[in-house]
XYZ file of C-alpha atoms in Angstrom:
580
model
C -3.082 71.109 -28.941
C -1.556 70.604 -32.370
C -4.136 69.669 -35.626
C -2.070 66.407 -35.810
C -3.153 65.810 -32.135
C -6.669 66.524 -32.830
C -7.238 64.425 -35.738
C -5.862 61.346 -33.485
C -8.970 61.697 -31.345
C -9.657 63.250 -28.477
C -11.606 66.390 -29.101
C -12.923 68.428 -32.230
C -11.566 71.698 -32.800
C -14.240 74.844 -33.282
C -13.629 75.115 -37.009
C -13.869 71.699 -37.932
C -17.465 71.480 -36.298
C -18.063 75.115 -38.043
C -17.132 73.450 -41.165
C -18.876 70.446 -40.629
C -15.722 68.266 -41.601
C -16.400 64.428 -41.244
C -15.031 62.017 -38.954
C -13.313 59.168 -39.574
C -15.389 57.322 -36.942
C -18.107 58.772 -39.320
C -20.867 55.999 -40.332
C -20.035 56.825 -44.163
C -16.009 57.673 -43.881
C -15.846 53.732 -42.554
C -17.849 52.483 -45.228
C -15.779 54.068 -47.176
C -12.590 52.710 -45.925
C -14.182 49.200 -45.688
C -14.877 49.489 -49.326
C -11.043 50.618 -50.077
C -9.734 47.710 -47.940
C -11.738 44.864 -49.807
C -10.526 46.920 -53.222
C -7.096 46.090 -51.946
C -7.809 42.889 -51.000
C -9.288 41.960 -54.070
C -6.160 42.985 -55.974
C -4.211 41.216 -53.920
C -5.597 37.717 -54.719
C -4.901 38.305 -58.140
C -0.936 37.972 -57.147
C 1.029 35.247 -58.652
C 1.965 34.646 -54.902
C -1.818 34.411 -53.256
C -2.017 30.845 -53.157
C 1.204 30.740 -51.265
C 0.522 33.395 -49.175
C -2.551 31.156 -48.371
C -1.073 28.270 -47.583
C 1.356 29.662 -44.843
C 1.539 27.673 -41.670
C 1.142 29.813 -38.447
C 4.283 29.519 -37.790
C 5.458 30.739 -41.268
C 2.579 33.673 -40.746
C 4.403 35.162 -37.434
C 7.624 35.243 -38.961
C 6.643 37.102 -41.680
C 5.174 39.398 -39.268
C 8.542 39.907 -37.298
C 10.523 40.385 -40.645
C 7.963 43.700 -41.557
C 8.654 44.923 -38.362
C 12.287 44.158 -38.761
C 12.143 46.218 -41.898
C 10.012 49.116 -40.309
C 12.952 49.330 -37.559
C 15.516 49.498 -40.004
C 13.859 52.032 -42.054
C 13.956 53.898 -39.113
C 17.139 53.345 -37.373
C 19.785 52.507 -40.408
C 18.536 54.829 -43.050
C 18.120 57.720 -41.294
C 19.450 61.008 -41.819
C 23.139 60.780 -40.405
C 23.513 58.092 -42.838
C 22.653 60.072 -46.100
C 24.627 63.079 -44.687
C 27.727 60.897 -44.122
C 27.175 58.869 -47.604
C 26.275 62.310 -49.856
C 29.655 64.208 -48.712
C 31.581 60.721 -49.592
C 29.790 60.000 -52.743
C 27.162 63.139 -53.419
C 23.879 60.658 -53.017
C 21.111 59.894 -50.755
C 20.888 56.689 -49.191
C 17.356 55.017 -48.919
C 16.094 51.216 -48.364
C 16.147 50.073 -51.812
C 18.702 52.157 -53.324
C 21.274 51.624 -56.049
C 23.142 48.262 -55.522
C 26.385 49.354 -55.138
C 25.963 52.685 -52.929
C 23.228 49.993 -50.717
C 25.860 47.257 -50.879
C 27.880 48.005 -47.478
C 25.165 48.672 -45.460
C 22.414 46.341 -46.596
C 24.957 43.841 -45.549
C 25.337 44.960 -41.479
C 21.611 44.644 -40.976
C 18.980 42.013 -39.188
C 17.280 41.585 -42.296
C 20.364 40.663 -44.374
C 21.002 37.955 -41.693
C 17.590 36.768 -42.059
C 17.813 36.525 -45.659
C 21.030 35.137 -45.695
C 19.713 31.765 -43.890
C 16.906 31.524 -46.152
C 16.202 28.869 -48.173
C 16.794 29.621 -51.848
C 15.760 26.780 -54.277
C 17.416 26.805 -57.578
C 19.312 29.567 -59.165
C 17.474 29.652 -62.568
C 19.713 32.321 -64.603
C 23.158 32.834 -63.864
C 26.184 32.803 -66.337
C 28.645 29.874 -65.314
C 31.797 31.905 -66.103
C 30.428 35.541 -64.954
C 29.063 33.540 -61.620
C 32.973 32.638 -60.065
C 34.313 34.510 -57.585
C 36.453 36.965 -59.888
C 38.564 37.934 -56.848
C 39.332 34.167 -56.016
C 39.955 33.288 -59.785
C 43.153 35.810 -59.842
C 44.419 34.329 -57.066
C 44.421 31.131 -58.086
C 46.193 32.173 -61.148
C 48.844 33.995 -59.214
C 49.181 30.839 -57.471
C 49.323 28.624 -60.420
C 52.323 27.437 -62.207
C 52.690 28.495 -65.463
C 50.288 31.134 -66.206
C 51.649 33.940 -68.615
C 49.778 37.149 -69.601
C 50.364 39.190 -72.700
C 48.848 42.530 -73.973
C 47.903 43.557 -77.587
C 50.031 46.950 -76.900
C 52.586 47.537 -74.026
C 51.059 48.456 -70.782
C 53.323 51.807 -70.204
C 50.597 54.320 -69.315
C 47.362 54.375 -67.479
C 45.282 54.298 -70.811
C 46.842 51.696 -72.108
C 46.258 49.821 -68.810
C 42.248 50.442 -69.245
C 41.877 49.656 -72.819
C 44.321 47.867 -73.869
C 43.728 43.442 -74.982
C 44.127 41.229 -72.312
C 45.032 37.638 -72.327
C 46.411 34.725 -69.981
C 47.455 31.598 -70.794
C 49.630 28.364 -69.677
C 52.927 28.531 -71.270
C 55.745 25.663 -70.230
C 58.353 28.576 -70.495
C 58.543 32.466 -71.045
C 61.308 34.885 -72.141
C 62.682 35.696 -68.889
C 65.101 38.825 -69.775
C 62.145 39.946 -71.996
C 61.074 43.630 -71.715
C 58.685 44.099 -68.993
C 55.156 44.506 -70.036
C 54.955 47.782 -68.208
C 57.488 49.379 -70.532
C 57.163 50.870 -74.314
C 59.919 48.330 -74.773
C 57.273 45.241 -74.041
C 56.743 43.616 -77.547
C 53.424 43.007 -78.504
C 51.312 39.386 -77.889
C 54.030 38.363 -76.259
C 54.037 36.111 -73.154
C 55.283 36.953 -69.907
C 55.080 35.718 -66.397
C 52.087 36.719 -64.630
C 53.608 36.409 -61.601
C 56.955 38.513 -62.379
C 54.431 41.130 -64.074
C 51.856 41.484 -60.849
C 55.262 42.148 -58.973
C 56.232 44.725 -61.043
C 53.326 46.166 -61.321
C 53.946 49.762 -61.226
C 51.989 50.845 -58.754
C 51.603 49.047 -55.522
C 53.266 45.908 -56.626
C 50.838 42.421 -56.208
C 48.259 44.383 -54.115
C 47.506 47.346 -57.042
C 48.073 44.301 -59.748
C 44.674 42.960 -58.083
C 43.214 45.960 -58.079
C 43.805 46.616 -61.885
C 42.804 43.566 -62.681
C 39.735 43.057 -60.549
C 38.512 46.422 -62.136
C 39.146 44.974 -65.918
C 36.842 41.706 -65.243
C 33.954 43.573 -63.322
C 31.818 46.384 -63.258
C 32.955 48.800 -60.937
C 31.033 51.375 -58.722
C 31.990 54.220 -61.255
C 30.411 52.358 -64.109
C 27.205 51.234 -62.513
C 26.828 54.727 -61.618
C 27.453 56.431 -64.440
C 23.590 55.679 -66.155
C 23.638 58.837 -68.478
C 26.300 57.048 -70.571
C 23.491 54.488 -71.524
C 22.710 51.100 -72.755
C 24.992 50.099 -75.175
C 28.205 52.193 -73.090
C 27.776 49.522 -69.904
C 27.351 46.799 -72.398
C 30.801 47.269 -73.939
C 32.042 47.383 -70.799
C 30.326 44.896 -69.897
C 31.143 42.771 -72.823
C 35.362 43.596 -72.530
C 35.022 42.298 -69.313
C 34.632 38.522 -70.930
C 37.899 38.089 -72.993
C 40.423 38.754 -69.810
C 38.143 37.008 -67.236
C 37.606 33.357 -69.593
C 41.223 33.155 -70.424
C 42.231 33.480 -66.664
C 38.931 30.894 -66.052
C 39.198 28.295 -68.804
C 42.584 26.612 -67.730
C 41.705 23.673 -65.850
C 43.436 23.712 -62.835
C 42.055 27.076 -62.001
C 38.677 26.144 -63.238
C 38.578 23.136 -60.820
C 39.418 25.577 -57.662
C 36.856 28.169 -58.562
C 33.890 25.472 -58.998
C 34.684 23.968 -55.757
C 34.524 27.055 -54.206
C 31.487 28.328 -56.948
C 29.626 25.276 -55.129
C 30.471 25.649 -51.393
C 29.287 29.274 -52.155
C 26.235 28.760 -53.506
C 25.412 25.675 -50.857
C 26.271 27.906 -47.897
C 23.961 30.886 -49.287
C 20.816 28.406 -49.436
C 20.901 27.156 -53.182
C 20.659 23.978 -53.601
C 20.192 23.980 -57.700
C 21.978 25.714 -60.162
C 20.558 25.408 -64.298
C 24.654 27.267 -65.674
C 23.927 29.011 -68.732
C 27.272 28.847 -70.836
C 28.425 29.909 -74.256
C 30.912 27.006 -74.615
C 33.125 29.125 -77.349
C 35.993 29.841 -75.164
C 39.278 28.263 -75.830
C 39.567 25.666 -72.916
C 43.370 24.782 -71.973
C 43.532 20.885 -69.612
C 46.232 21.505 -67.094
C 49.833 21.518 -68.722
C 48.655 21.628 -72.143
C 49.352 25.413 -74.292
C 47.064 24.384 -77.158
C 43.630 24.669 -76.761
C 41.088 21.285 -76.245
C 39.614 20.203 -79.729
C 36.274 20.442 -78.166
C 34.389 20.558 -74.488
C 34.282 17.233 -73.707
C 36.884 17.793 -71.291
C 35.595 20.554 -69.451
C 32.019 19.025 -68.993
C 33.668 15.970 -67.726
C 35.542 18.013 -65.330
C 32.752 20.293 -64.437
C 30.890 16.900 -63.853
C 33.813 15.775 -61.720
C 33.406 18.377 -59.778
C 30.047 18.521 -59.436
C 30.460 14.840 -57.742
C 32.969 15.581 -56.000
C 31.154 18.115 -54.000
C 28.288 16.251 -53.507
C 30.224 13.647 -51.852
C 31.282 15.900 -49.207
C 28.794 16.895 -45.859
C 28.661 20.109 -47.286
C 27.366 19.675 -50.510
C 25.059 16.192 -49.734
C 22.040 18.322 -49.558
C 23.398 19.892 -52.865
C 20.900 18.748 -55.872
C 23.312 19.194 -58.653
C 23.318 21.620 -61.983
C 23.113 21.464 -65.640
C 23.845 24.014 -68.556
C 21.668 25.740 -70.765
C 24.073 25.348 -74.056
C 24.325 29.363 -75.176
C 25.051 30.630 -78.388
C 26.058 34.555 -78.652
C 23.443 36.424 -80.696
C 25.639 38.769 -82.872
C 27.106 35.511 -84.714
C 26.243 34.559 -88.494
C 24.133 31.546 -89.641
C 27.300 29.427 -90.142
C 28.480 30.061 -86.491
C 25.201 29.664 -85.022
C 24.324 26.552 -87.172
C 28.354 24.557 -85.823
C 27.307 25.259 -82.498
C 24.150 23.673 -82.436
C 25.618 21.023 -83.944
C 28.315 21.203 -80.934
C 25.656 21.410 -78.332
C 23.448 18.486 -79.736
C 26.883 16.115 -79.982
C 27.926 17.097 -75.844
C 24.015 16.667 -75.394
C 24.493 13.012 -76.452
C 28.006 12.418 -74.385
C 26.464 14.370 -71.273
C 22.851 13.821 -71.858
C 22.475 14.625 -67.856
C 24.223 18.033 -68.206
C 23.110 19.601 -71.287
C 19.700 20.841 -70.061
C 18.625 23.333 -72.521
C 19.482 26.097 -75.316
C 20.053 29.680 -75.437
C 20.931 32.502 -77.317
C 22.674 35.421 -75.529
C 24.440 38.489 -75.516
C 22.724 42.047 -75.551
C 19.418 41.936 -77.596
C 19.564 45.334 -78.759
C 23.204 44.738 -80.375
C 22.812 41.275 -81.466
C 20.024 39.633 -84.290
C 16.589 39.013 -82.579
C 14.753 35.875 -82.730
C 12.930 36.103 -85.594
C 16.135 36.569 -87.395
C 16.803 33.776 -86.347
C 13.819 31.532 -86.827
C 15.414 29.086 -89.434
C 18.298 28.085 -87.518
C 16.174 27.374 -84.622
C 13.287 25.117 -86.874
C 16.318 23.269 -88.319
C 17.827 22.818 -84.859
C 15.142 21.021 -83.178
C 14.522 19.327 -86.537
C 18.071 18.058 -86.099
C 17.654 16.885 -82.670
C 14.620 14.734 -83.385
C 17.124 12.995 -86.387
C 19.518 12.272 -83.292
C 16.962 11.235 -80.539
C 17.922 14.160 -78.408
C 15.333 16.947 -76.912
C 17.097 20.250 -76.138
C 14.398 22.964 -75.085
C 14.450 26.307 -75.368
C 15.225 28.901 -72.143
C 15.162 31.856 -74.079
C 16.198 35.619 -73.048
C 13.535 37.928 -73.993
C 12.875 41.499 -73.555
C 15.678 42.507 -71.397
C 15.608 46.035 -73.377
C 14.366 49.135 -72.938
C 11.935 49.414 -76.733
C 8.477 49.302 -76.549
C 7.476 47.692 -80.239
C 10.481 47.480 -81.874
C 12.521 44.137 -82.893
C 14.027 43.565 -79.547
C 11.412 44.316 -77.853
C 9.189 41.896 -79.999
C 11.944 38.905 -79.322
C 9.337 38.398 -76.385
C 6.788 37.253 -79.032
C 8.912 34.866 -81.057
C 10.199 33.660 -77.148
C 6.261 32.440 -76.696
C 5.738 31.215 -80.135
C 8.996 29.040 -80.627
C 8.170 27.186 -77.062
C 10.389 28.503 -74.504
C 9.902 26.780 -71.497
C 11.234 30.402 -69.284
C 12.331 33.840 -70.094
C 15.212 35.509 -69.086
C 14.785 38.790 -67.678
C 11.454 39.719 -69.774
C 11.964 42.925 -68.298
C 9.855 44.867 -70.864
C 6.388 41.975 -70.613
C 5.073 44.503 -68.720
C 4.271 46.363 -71.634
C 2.338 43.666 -73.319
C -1.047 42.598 -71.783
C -1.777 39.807 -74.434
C 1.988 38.396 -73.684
C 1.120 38.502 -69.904
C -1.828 36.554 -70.111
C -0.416 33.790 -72.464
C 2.741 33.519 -70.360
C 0.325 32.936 -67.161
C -1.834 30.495 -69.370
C 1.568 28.806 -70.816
C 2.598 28.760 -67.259
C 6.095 30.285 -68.087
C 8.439 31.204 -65.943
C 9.987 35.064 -65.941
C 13.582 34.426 -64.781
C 13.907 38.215 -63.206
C 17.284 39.567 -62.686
C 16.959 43.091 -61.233
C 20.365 43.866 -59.436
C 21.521 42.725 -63.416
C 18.859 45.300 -64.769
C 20.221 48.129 -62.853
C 23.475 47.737 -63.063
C 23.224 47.111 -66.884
C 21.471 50.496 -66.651
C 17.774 49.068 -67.608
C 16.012 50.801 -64.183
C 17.637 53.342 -61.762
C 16.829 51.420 -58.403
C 15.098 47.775 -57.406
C 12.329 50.880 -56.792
C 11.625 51.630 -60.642
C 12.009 47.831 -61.650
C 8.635 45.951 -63.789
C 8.976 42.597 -61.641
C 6.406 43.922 -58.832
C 3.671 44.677 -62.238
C 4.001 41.174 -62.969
C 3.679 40.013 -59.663
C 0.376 41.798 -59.089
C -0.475 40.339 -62.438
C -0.444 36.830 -61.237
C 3.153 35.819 -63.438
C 5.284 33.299 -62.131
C 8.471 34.517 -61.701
C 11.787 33.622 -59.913
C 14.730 35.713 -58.526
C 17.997 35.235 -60.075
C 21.855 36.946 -59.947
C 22.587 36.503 -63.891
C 26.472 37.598 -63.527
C 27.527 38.420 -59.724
C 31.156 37.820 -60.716
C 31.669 40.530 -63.361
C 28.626 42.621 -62.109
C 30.557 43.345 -59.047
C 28.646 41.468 -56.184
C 31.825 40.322 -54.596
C 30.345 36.726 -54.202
C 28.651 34.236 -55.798
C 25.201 33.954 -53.724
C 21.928 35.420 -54.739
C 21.123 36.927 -51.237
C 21.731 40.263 -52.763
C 19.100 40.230 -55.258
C 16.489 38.932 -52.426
C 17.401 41.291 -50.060
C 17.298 44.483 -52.402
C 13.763 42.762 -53.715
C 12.768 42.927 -49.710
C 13.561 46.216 -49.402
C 12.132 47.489 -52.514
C 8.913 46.528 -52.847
C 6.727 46.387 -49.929
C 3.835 44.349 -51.147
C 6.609 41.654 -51.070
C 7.314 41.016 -47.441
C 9.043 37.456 -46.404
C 6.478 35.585 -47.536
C 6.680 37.319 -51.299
C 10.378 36.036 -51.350
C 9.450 32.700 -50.073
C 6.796 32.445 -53.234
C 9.397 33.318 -55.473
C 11.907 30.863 -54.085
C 9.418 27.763 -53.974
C 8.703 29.023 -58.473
C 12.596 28.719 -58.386
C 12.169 24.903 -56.999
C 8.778 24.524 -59.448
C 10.741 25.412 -62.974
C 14.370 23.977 -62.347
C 15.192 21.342 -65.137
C 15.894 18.743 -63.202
C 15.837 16.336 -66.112
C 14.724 15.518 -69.386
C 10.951 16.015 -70.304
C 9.064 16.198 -73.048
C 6.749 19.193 -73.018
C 3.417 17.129 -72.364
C 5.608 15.884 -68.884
C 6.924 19.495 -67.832
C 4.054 21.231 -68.536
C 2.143 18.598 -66.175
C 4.778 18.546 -63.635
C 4.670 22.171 -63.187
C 1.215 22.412 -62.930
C 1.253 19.850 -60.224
C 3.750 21.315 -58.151
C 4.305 19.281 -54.789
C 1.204 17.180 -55.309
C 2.464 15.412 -57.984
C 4.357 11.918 -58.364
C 7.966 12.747 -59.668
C 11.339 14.616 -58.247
C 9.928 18.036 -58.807
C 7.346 17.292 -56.473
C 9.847 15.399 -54.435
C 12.047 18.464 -53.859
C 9.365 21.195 -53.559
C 8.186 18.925 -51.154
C 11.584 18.958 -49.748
C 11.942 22.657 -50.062
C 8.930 23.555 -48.068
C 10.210 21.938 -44.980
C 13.172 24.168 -45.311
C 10.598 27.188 -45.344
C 8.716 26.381 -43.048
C 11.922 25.205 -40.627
C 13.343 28.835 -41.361
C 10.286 30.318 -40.442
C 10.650 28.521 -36.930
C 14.281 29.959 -36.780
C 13.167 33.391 -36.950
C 10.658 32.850 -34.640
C 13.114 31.554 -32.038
C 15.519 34.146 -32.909
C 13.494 37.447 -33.414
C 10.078 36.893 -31.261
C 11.282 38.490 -28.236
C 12.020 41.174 -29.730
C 9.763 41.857 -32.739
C 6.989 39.089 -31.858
C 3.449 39.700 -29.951
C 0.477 41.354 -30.945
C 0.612 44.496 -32.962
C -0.682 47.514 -31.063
C-alpha cells in the first residue's frame, strides 16, 4: 500500500504510530481546519462581489456549480500534456488555462466554457476605443470594395522594410494617375495617390490575399509582437501607436465607416452587450462619401454615427440594443493650445449632440504623454467653461495603466480621484496604493479593467500575474472591458475574450465572479446626463432605485438569472448533481 493510499484512510502505517504523527480526523487537526475555513470565509466577504454572490437565486447557484466543474474537466482534458508538447515544438511554449492571449486564443475558443461564456449576458462595454474596436479585417474589405479609395506611401514600397515601416495613408480621390509607377517599385513617387485596388493586385507577393495580410499586420498587433515582452513598454506602444495613422484613414471615410458600425453593432449585440460608452479622440481627418477634402468639423460623423446607431436599433436584432455615447478624448502628448481647441470642440458637439457626448478623456500612453497634474489648468478652465455654456461633461479618466510605483504616472491615479472622475481606466497599478483603494471604494468608483489590453501592451505576462483579482478581494468595484480588440488582434469586436481568460485565470472568480462584474458594467454605464449628487445616488441604489439605471439592472438580472437556467438545461446532465 502506497503512503498516498494510507493517508486517504484506511489504516496507519507502523512509523506513523511510532512517530506519533496526527490525524486529520484528529480532535485538534479539525479545529484547526475549521479555524482556516472561517479565515477564508471571512476574507471572502470582504469581496467587492459578496453581496452578489449572496443574492444568487438557486438556480443561478447550480449553474455556477456546473461551470467549476466544467472548468475542472477542461483543465484536465484540453490542457493536458499532448497539448503543450504539440504547441512548444510549433511555437517553443507551454500551454496552460490562463495563458498568454494569443498562444490561448485557438483553443480557448473550441471549449464548453467558451460557449458558455459566449451566451452570457454582458451589460455595457465601459472602455473600448471606437476606432481600435471595428473589425480591422472587415474595414479592408470594405475599402477594397469601395469606389474610389487610393493609398499612397511616404517612400516607395520596393522592399520588405520599406513595407514595415514605411507612412501609410488612404484616401477618396475622384481620379488617380493610372500609368503612374506602381507603388511597389523604386520608380513609385512619393505621397502620391494610387488605386488601392490596382495596388492590392499587384501586390508582390500573393496578389489580394498577401495585400490583406500586409495590411492586417500594419493596423494590429500581431502574435510576434505580443510575444516579444523583453522589448518593453514603450517598444509595443510605438507599435502600437503606428498602428492608428493607416487604420483611421482607411476608417474615417464615410461610406466605410457606416458598414463597419453596422457590423461594430450586430457584433457587439450578438456577443451579449447591450451598451457601449465609445471613447474617441475626434482629431482624425473625417472624409463624407465623395468628398477628397476633409469635413470642417465632426458634426457629420456624430450625426452619422447617430444614424447608425438608430438604424440598428430599429432592426429585431438590435431592439434589445440600449444605445452608446462617447467619452470626447484628447491625446495626452499635445500642448496647452491643442488641448485647450479641443475642449472647446468637445463642449460645442456636446451642445449639438448633447445625447452622445457623455464624458471627457485624456489618452494615449501615460508614461509618454504629460500626466494629470500637468495638466490641471486646462482641466479647471474646462469645466469652468462648461458651466459658462450650461453643459456638464464629466470626467472618465485613465489612470495608472503603468508599470511605476511613485513616480508621475503612477501618481496620475491621485489627481484621477481629486479632479472627480466618475471611473478609471485600467488603474492597473491602485493596487499599490491602500489609501487610493479605500477612497475609490468610499467614492464608489468604478476600475474599468482591461487585462487582455494589459498583457498584450506588455503591463503583466498572463491574466495569471494581473492586479484586478487584489482589488477584487479588496472589495473595488470593477468592470471587464476589451479597450482595443481591433488593433490588439482579437479578431472580433466582442468582449467574450477578456471574460473567458478572467474565468480561467483566477479561480476565486468562478461564473458568478463574472456575473458581478457584468451587473458593475450595467451599475456605472452613462446612460445620461447627471449631475454628481444624481450619479453618485443612482449608483448607490443600484436596482432598487427609481430611474433607468435601476430600470436596466433590473432588466439585466433577468438575463442572468435566464442564462443561469440555460446552463442548467444544457449542462446538468452532465456536470449537475451532488458533489461526491
Amino acid at each position: 500500500m502506497s503512503d498516498n493510499e494510507l493517508e486517504e484512510g484506511s489504516e496507519l502505517s507502523d512509523w506513523e504510530i511510532e512517530e506519533g504523527l496526527p490525524q486529520f480526523e484528529d480532535q485538534f487537526i479539525q479545529k484547526y481546519l475549521s479555524g482556516r475555513e472561517a479565515l477564508i470565509e471571512q476574507e471572502k466577504s470582504q469581496r467587492s462581489d459578496n453581496a452578489f454572490r449572496q443574492s444568487l437565486t438557486p438556480m443561478a447557484t447550480e449553474a455556477c456549480t456546473i461551470v467549476s466543474r466544467i472548468l475542472s474537466e477542461e483543465r484536465r482534458t484540453i490542457w493536458t500534456e499532448e497539448l503543450q508538447r504539440d504547441v512548444a515544438d510549433k511555437e517553443d511554449v507551454n500551454m496552460y488555462p490562463g495563458m498568454m492571449f494569443h498562444l490561448a486564443r485557438d483553443v480557448m475558443e473550441k471549449t464548453k466554457s467558451w460557449q458558455i461564456v459566449k451566451n452570457m449576458p454582458k451589460g455595457a462595454l465601459l472602455h473600448a476605443h471606437m476606432d481600435a474596436t471595428l473589425d480591422v479585417s472587415f474595414v479592408i474589405e470594405q475599402a477594397l470594395a469601395t469606389q474610389g479609395i487610393a493609398m499612397s506611401a511616404n517612400k516607395p514600397l520596393s522592399h520588405s522594410k520599406a513595407q514595415e515601416d514605411a507612412e501609410i495613408r488612404f484616401r477618396f480621390r475622384k481620379s488617380v494617375d493610372a500609368g503612374g509607377s506602381s507603388i511597389w517599385t523604386d520608380q513609385y513617387q512619393a505621397s502620391t495617390f494610387v488605386s488601392m485596388k490596382e495596388a492590392a493586385e499587384s501586390f508582390p507577393i500573393n496578389g489580394v490575399v498577401g495585400f490583406r495580410s500586409w495590411l492586417t499586420r500594419l493596423c494590429t498587433i500581431t502574435l510576434e509582437d505580443s510575444l516579444k515582452h523583453y522589448h518593453g513598454v514603450d517598444a509595443i506602444w510605438q507599435k502600437f501607436g503606428n498602428c492608428f495613422g493607416t487604420l483611421n484613414s482607411l476608417e474615417y471615410y464615410e461610406p466605410v465607416l457606416r458598414s463597419a458600425m453596422r457590423k461594430l453593432f450586430r457584433d457587439l449585440r450578438q456577443d451579449g452587450v447591450q451598451w457601449v460608452d465609445f471613447r474617441s479622440v475626434f482629431a482624425q481627418a473625417y472624409f463624407l462619401e465623395g468628398c477628397e477634402e476633409p469635413a470642417p468639423d465632426y458634426k457629420d460623423f456624430l450625426r452619422i454615427l447617430q444614424e447608425e446607431l438608430e438604424a440598428f436599433r430599429g432592426l429585431d436584432q438590435g431592439k434589445d440594443f440600449w444605445g452608446c455615447r462617447f467619452i470626447w478624448t484628447s491625446l495626452r502628448f499635445w500642448g496647452k493650445k491643442q488641448i485647450v481647441e479641443h475642449m472647446k470642440s468637445c463642449i460645442e458637439m456636446k451642445k449639438q449632440f448633447p445625447d452622445l457626448i457623455c464624458g471627457y478623456d485624456c489618452v494615449g500612453q501615460e508614461d509618454g504623454g504629460r500626466p494629470l497634474a500637468d495638466l490641471t489648468p486646462e482641466f479647471f478652465w474646462f469645466k469652468k467653461r462648461c458651466m459658462e455654456h450650461g453643459v456638464d461633461i464629466p470626467f472618465f479618466f485613465h489612470a495608472g495603466e503603468c508599470l511605476g510605483d511613485g513616480d508621475e504616472t503612477d501618481n496620475n491615479l491621485f489627481d484621477a480621484i481629486l479632479l472627480g472622475t466618475r471611473r478609471i481606466g485600467h488603474g492597473f497599478s491602485l493596487y499599490k496604493h491602500p489609501l487610493l483603494t479605500e477612497m475609490v471604494k468610499t467614492k464608489r468608483i468604478l476600475i474599468e479593467s482591461c487585462p487582455i489590453s494589459n498583457e498584450v501592451l506588455r503591463l503583466t505576462s498572463s491574466i495569471k500575474a494581473h492586479p484586478l483579482p487584489a482589488l477584487l478581494a479588496r472589495g473595488v468595484p470593477c468592470s471587464l472591458s476589451n479597450d482595443d480588440p481591433g488593433v490588439l488582434g482579437y479578431g472580433v469586436s466582442g468582449v467574450t475574450h477578456d471574460f473567458w481568460q478572467a474565468l480561467q485565470g483566477w479561480e476565486n472568480l468562478g461564473l458568478e465572479g463574472l456575473g458581478s462584474l457584468a451587473e458593475n458594467s450595467v451599475r456605472w454605464a452613462s446612460y445620461t446626463d447627471q449631475s454628481t449628487k444624481e450619479w453618485n445616488k443612482d449608483v448607490a441604489d443600484g436596482k432598487h432605485g427609481q430611474g433607468l439605471r435601476a430600470e436596466r439592472l433590473r432588466t439585466w438580472t433577468e438575463q442572468w438569472n435566464e442564462f443561469c437556467e440555460w446552463v442548467v438545461m444544457e449542462y446538468a446532465i452532465e456536470y449537475g448533481g451532488v458533489d461526491d
